[in-house]
XYZ file of C-alpha atoms in Angstrom:
421
model
C 66.189 -10.402 -31.761
C 67.879 -9.378 -34.411
C 66.065 -11.372 -36.838
C 63.051 -8.945 -35.922
C 65.186 -5.763 -35.583
C 66.590 -6.751 -38.918
C 63.124 -7.323 -40.668
C 62.151 -3.732 -39.206
C 64.982 -2.458 -40.782
C 64.003 -3.755 -43.958
C 60.660 -3.076 -43.758
C 61.900 0.887 -43.170
C 64.083 0.638 -45.904
C 61.873 -0.600 -48.074
C 59.407 1.969 -46.890
C 62.127 4.834 -47.665
C 62.463 3.950 -51.281
C 58.747 3.507 -51.978
C 58.400 7.352 -50.866
C 61.778 8.187 -52.750
C 59.818 6.362 -56.165
C 56.315 6.690 -55.784
C 56.319 10.431 -56.501
C 59.569 11.189 -59.539
C 58.604 14.997 -60.080
C 58.143 15.941 -56.320
C 60.792 17.582 -54.527
C 61.807 16.050 -51.786
C 62.729 18.287 -48.801
C 64.238 16.537 -45.355
C 63.972 18.303 -42.318
C 66.437 17.261 -39.176
C 64.926 18.017 -36.575
C 61.488 18.114 -35.062
C 61.402 21.249 -33.300
C 59.767 24.610 -33.700
C 62.386 26.254 -36.354
C 61.500 22.383 -38.042
C 57.562 22.333 -37.974
C 57.515 26.071 -38.892
C 59.405 25.272 -41.965
C 57.021 22.362 -42.745
C 54.000 24.432 -42.246
C 54.679 27.202 -43.817
C 56.363 25.092 -46.707
C 52.464 23.981 -47.375
C 50.885 27.334 -46.952
C 53.607 29.474 -49.179
C 53.765 26.174 -51.870
C 52.189 23.977 -53.737
C 51.956 20.789 -51.855
C 51.251 18.658 -54.999
C 54.887 19.635 -55.940
C 56.876 18.731 -52.271
C 57.010 15.574 -49.964
C 58.583 16.996 -46.583
C 59.955 14.793 -44.168
C 60.347 16.073 -40.502
C 63.363 13.349 -39.279
C 63.165 13.280 -35.679
C 64.811 11.562 -32.520
C 63.332 11.935 -30.058
C 59.500 13.466 -30.382
C 57.996 16.225 -31.962
C 59.284 19.620 -29.581
C 60.569 16.995 -27.029
C 63.359 19.794 -26.254
C 63.232 23.292 -26.154
C 60.447 23.668 -28.025
C 58.413 21.640 -25.597
C 59.609 22.557 -22.921
C 60.201 27.113 -23.266
C 58.313 30.044 -21.460
C 56.916 30.827 -24.746
C 56.761 35.159 -24.101
C 56.419 36.694 -27.174
C 57.831 40.894 -27.424
C 57.158 42.582 -30.778
C 59.002 45.824 -29.570
C 62.186 43.668 -27.876
C 64.543 43.384 -31.171
C 68.133 44.565 -31.362
C 68.623 46.353 -34.258
C 69.844 43.521 -36.313
C 66.985 40.876 -34.745
C 64.225 44.464 -34.935
C 62.398 42.461 -38.029
C 62.376 39.262 -36.774
C 61.062 40.112 -33.317
C 58.069 42.025 -35.079
C 57.116 39.471 -38.411
C 57.176 37.214 -36.010
C 54.931 38.722 -33.276
C 52.251 39.313 -35.589
C 52.610 35.833 -37.943
C 52.482 34.299 -33.569
C 49.123 36.307 -33.601
C 47.401 34.588 -37.364
C 48.737 31.382 -36.559
C 46.722 31.392 -32.895
C 43.746 31.822 -35.007
C 44.271 29.889 -38.183
C 45.287 27.179 -36.060
C 42.968 27.401 -33.080
C 45.581 27.881 -30.381
C 44.494 28.143 -26.735
C 47.414 28.990 -24.924
C 47.848 32.215 -26.727
C 46.890 34.702 -24.819
C 47.478 38.534 -26.793
C 48.067 42.006 -24.353
C 49.765 40.575 -21.478
C 51.349 42.888 -19.543
C 54.296 42.489 -18.430
C 56.157 44.270 -15.067
C 59.982 44.672 -14.338
C 59.537 43.671 -10.452
C 62.540 44.858 -8.290
C 62.815 45.201 -5.003
C 64.201 42.417 -1.769
C 63.245 39.799 -3.584
C 64.952 36.987 -2.277
C 66.767 38.006 0.283
C 64.293 37.606 2.625
C 64.647 34.281 4.776
C 61.175 32.576 5.375
C 58.711 33.921 7.096
C 59.765 37.254 5.989
C 60.952 39.841 9.126
C 58.607 41.874 10.707
C 58.111 45.022 8.043
C 57.671 48.487 9.634
C 54.640 49.958 9.624
C 53.698 52.197 6.705
C 50.939 52.946 4.097
C 51.519 50.657 0.813
C 50.919 52.089 -2.412
C 49.916 49.627 -5.148
C 50.611 50.713 -8.495
C 47.325 50.020 -10.802
C 48.905 46.610 -12.560
C 50.707 45.418 -9.323
C 49.224 41.965 -8.903
C 47.552 41.483 -5.217
C 49.267 38.476 -4.558
C 53.037 40.477 -4.838
C 54.186 41.299 -2.033
C 53.958 45.302 -2.207
C 55.579 46.067 0.913
C 59.391 45.072 -0.748
C 58.878 44.996 -4.368
C 58.141 47.561 -7.121
C 56.696 47.106 -9.867
C 56.552 48.724 -13.591
C 55.252 48.136 -16.429
C 58.365 46.849 -19.463
C 56.358 47.662 -22.620
C 52.193 48.189 -24.258
C 50.806 45.432 -23.078
C 49.302 44.643 -26.629
C 53.181 44.485 -27.842
C 53.659 41.661 -25.601
C 51.726 37.841 -25.905
C 52.843 34.885 -24.480
C 52.246 31.021 -26.587
C 52.658 27.206 -24.401
C 55.272 26.173 -26.977
C 53.897 22.588 -27.344
C 51.394 23.587 -28.716
C 52.026 25.522 -31.238
C 54.716 23.524 -32.282
C 52.477 20.079 -32.655
C 49.526 22.202 -34.520
C 52.658 23.316 -37.136
C 53.578 19.189 -37.272
C 50.060 18.467 -37.790
C 49.139 21.310 -40.027
C 52.423 20.687 -42.309
C 51.154 17.643 -43.634
C 54.978 16.367 -42.945
C 55.967 12.287 -42.885
C 57.553 11.784 -39.317
C 60.035 9.387 -39.505
C 61.665 8.381 -35.991
C 64.892 8.120 -35.651
C 69.043 9.828 -35.118
C 70.523 11.171 -37.635
C 74.288 10.131 -38.118
C 74.938 11.488 -41.622
C 74.324 13.043 -44.837
C 74.642 11.066 -47.997
C 76.232 12.886 -50.629
C 75.262 12.824 -54.795
C 77.400 10.225 -56.500
C 77.674 12.997 -59.683
C 78.055 15.945 -57.439
C 79.486 16.332 -53.839
C 78.567 19.427 -52.648
C 75.032 18.400 -53.174
C 73.303 16.541 -50.300
C 70.993 13.267 -51.470
C 69.494 11.538 -48.490
C 70.184 11.714 -44.151
C 71.051 8.852 -43.415
C 69.835 7.445 -39.712
C 72.071 5.324 -36.285
C 69.901 2.197 -37.835
C 71.118 2.510 -42.002
C 67.809 4.395 -43.501
C 68.449 6.360 -46.049
C 65.824 9.074 -46.042
C 66.273 10.969 -49.622
C 65.753 14.513 -49.988
C 66.543 17.516 -52.871
C 66.330 19.923 -49.941
C 68.182 19.761 -46.480
C 67.241 21.307 -43.479
C 69.205 20.986 -40.461
C 67.594 22.546 -37.439
C 69.143 20.757 -34.344
C 69.117 23.929 -32.022
C 72.351 22.645 -30.111
C 72.556 19.671 -31.853
C 73.315 20.985 -34.752
C 76.903 21.484 -34.047
C 76.323 17.469 -35.638
C 77.176 19.442 -39.573
C 80.574 19.825 -38.038
C 81.177 16.382 -38.576
C 78.403 15.244 -41.247
C 79.877 17.855 -43.958
C 83.685 17.146 -45.193
C 86.145 20.390 -44.867
C 86.842 21.919 -41.842
C 82.928 23.070 -41.834
C 82.751 25.738 -38.464
C 79.638 26.101 -36.251
C 80.895 27.024 -32.995
C 77.552 27.023 -31.004
C 77.092 25.815 -27.540
C 73.536 25.081 -25.800
C 72.522 26.811 -22.811
C 71.057 23.775 -21.163
C 69.028 25.509 -17.591
C 65.904 23.832 -15.640
C 62.745 25.394 -15.010
C 59.686 24.948 -12.601
C 55.719 23.849 -14.400
C 53.135 25.000 -11.644
C 49.758 23.050 -11.435
C 46.762 24.341 -12.043
C 44.415 23.192 -8.773
C 48.143 25.062 -6.918
C 46.864 28.156 -4.913
C 49.766 30.115 -5.377
C 49.509 28.895 -9.448
C 45.954 30.049 -8.498
C 46.612 33.346 -7.408
C 48.780 34.207 -9.840
C 46.358 32.859 -12.876
C 44.130 35.444 -11.545
C 45.701 38.273 -12.453
C 47.850 37.029 -15.323
C 51.119 39.088 -15.679
C 54.227 37.866 -17.299
C 57.178 39.370 -14.924
C 61.002 39.854 -14.924
C 62.731 39.992 -11.669
C 66.331 40.997 -10.342
C 68.488 38.383 -9.531
C 68.175 37.604 -5.832
C 70.189 36.193 -3.668
C 69.953 32.587 -4.192
C 70.532 33.727 -7.534
C 67.765 33.873 -9.129
C 65.562 36.450 -11.550
C 62.407 34.443 -11.918
C 61.057 34.969 -15.337
C 56.513 34.050 -14.085
C 54.737 33.734 -17.121
C 50.920 32.245 -15.968
C 48.951 30.262 -18.623
C 45.401 30.816 -19.523
C 45.068 26.665 -18.600
C 46.097 28.284 -15.131
C 49.427 26.418 -14.719
C 52.267 29.069 -14.621
C 56.123 28.625 -15.588
C 59.193 29.532 -13.928
C 62.753 30.206 -15.509
C 65.585 32.099 -14.417
C 66.074 30.276 -12.148
C 70.340 30.686 -11.829
C 72.656 27.603 -12.996
C 72.691 27.144 -16.290
C 75.104 24.675 -17.737
C 76.968 25.456 -20.991
C 77.301 22.310 -22.953
C 79.437 22.221 -25.525
C 81.228 19.348 -27.890
C 81.379 15.319 -27.042
C 78.851 16.202 -24.384
C 76.156 16.801 -27.793
C 77.594 14.233 -29.704
C 76.584 10.195 -29.523
C 77.693 9.144 -25.682
C 78.189 12.427 -24.333
C 75.466 12.976 -21.367
C 73.333 15.394 -22.926
C 73.676 13.660 -25.974
C 69.193 13.912 -27.593
C 66.766 15.506 -25.527
C 65.905 12.174 -23.288
C 68.870 12.604 -21.184
C 68.029 16.354 -20.290
C 67.137 16.681 -15.836
C 66.575 19.817 -14.297
C 68.921 20.854 -10.882
C 66.755 19.912 -7.449
C 69.227 22.798 -5.921
C 67.979 24.867 -9.024
C 64.456 24.088 -8.490
C 65.164 24.280 -4.433
C 66.514 28.103 -5.351
C 63.392 28.622 -7.173
C 61.069 27.667 -4.956
C 62.335 30.004 -2.401
C 62.461 32.726 -4.539
C 59.571 32.442 -5.449
C 57.799 32.049 -2.444
C 59.863 35.667 -0.783
C 57.651 37.113 -3.364
C 54.447 36.106 -2.157
C 52.079 38.623 -0.004
C 51.748 37.541 3.332
C 48.064 37.327 4.992
C 46.417 41.084 6.414
C 45.513 38.567 9.252
C 49.112 36.523 9.096
C 51.239 36.998 12.041
C 52.712 33.496 12.718
C 56.601 34.384 12.671
C 56.882 30.164 12.539
C 54.679 30.062 9.152
C 55.961 27.907 6.622
C 56.968 28.376 2.938
C 53.447 27.713 1.334
C 54.163 23.821 -0.860
C 53.871 24.025 -4.053
C 52.933 21.235 -6.769
C 54.798 21.663 -9.287
C 56.787 19.268 -12.037
C 60.105 20.209 -13.101
C 62.320 20.103 -16.058
C 65.018 21.028 -18.469
C 65.695 21.775 -21.569
C 69.067 23.769 -23.645
C 68.809 26.740 -25.870
C 71.401 26.755 -28.405
C 73.317 29.656 -28.750
C 76.243 31.310 -31.250
C 79.545 33.299 -29.649
C 77.703 36.302 -31.573
C 73.942 35.755 -29.764
C 72.783 35.597 -34.190
C 70.669 33.291 -34.641
C 71.849 31.179 -38.421
C 69.305 31.530 -40.760
C 70.113 30.090 -44.597
C 71.900 28.327 -47.401
C 75.279 26.567 -47.048
C 76.964 28.450 -50.032
C 79.614 25.174 -50.212
C 76.424 23.055 -49.813
C 73.349 24.931 -51.823
C 71.094 22.702 -50.966
C 71.265 22.256 -47.451
C 69.786 25.500 -45.156
C 69.859 26.090 -41.208
C 67.971 26.932 -38.733
C 69.099 27.219 -34.870
C 70.641 29.362 -32.864
C 68.103 31.352 -31.684
C 69.186 31.361 -27.827
C 66.368 32.737 -25.894
C 63.793 34.096 -28.449
C 63.186 30.628 -30.452
C 59.766 30.511 -30.015
C 59.085 34.163 -31.011
C 61.330 33.468 -34.199
C 59.850 29.972 -34.862
C 57.516 31.910 -37.361
C 60.096 34.019 -39.466
C 62.319 31.295 -39.174
C 60.308 29.171 -40.811
C 58.855 31.049 -43.617
C 62.553 31.990 -44.881
C 63.269 28.781 -45.177
C 60.416 28.033 -46.944
C 60.728 31.318 -49.342
C 64.689 29.633 -49.375
C 63.151 26.229 -51.063
C 60.547 27.905 -53.221
C 63.125 29.678 -54.841
C 61.778 33.333 -53.584
C 63.506 36.382 -51.821
C 63.126 36.149 -48.237
C 61.395 38.606 -46.490
C 64.267 39.760 -44.070
C 67.852 40.202 -45.241
C 69.447 37.215 -43.760
C 73.147 38.897 -44.393
C 73.537 38.624 -40.590
C 72.494 35.295 -39.880
C 74.485 33.440 -42.334
C 74.934 30.658 -41.514
C 79.106 30.152 -42.754
C 79.418 33.934 -40.836
C 81.634 31.871 -38.338
C 84.883 29.926 -41.567
C 87.253 31.408 -41.432
């Protein structure tokens, strides 16, 4: 009822007012977004600073790790950075190893052999057509489940330079260890200091509550474009969300068990199903499969209130691309030696479908740093396909800024205002 809703809003407002006045000497940090960048920032504020000197609140509409931070693949590569991003790759890869140990992450796997797979892949229908008799030379790292007669696989990097982690476990562990307070609600705007309009004084929620802050961090992924609406003066953040589907094979599935028996990360060439599969067997026996094609590039009104992708709860897998992924994965499987049945059907697979949206700037570089026009606002977004890998270093960098320290990485190339005229 309206009366009940009003009471809840008043109670929440009273709680927030108490939070604002209870510890007047503490620096109040409001982080908008409960994904990996936001939770890593909260974690490193506690790890690097004195928890007695600040209060951290995470404002989250849907839930911790509800978007790409819970549904991404989690592949980690130390040496795959460009000249601009090399330090992000190297430092964050090392931080992942430290976090896995300190947080006790069961999904972290070091020394993950990573293969580039080329060959016929999806160019054949199911069942595979008869192959000419020829000796098969199987490379040492070529897993038995992968059809050696139609594919070639080669190592892409030294195994010690690649690893993996399940992003949801990491994100939830970072949040729990951070000691931050979670406030559920949709951020609707920013409140400004009455005496200094260049300073943000709070985050306004859609139900009228205000989370007060001395420092504001916006880590909303693709939805960080809302800053264009929240900040006056024509602030520009020209990002888009790359909206993609994926599947996760159940650990009890027979195909998943074959793949998990020989853990390799696979990056496959594009095939006739318009897939370029990435296959990641996880330590829990599940197998994450992405690169299934059909990504949608989402911009503008679609990311705002009333849009079809206004929040993470609206995301759904594309059934046609899921079907294509199953065809492509089936086409990779080795046939049994004694299998001469040309009428064999593609193996049934048990899996979950999901979708997420990775934030991407026009230059494909992340946006990390303070806003010069609003000096108590930091941005941490735009990480594209490396959001999971770069999360620890991003959180550490933003925490260093808030704590008044020199960032561990030169942030000039990642300045959030670089697209301003």
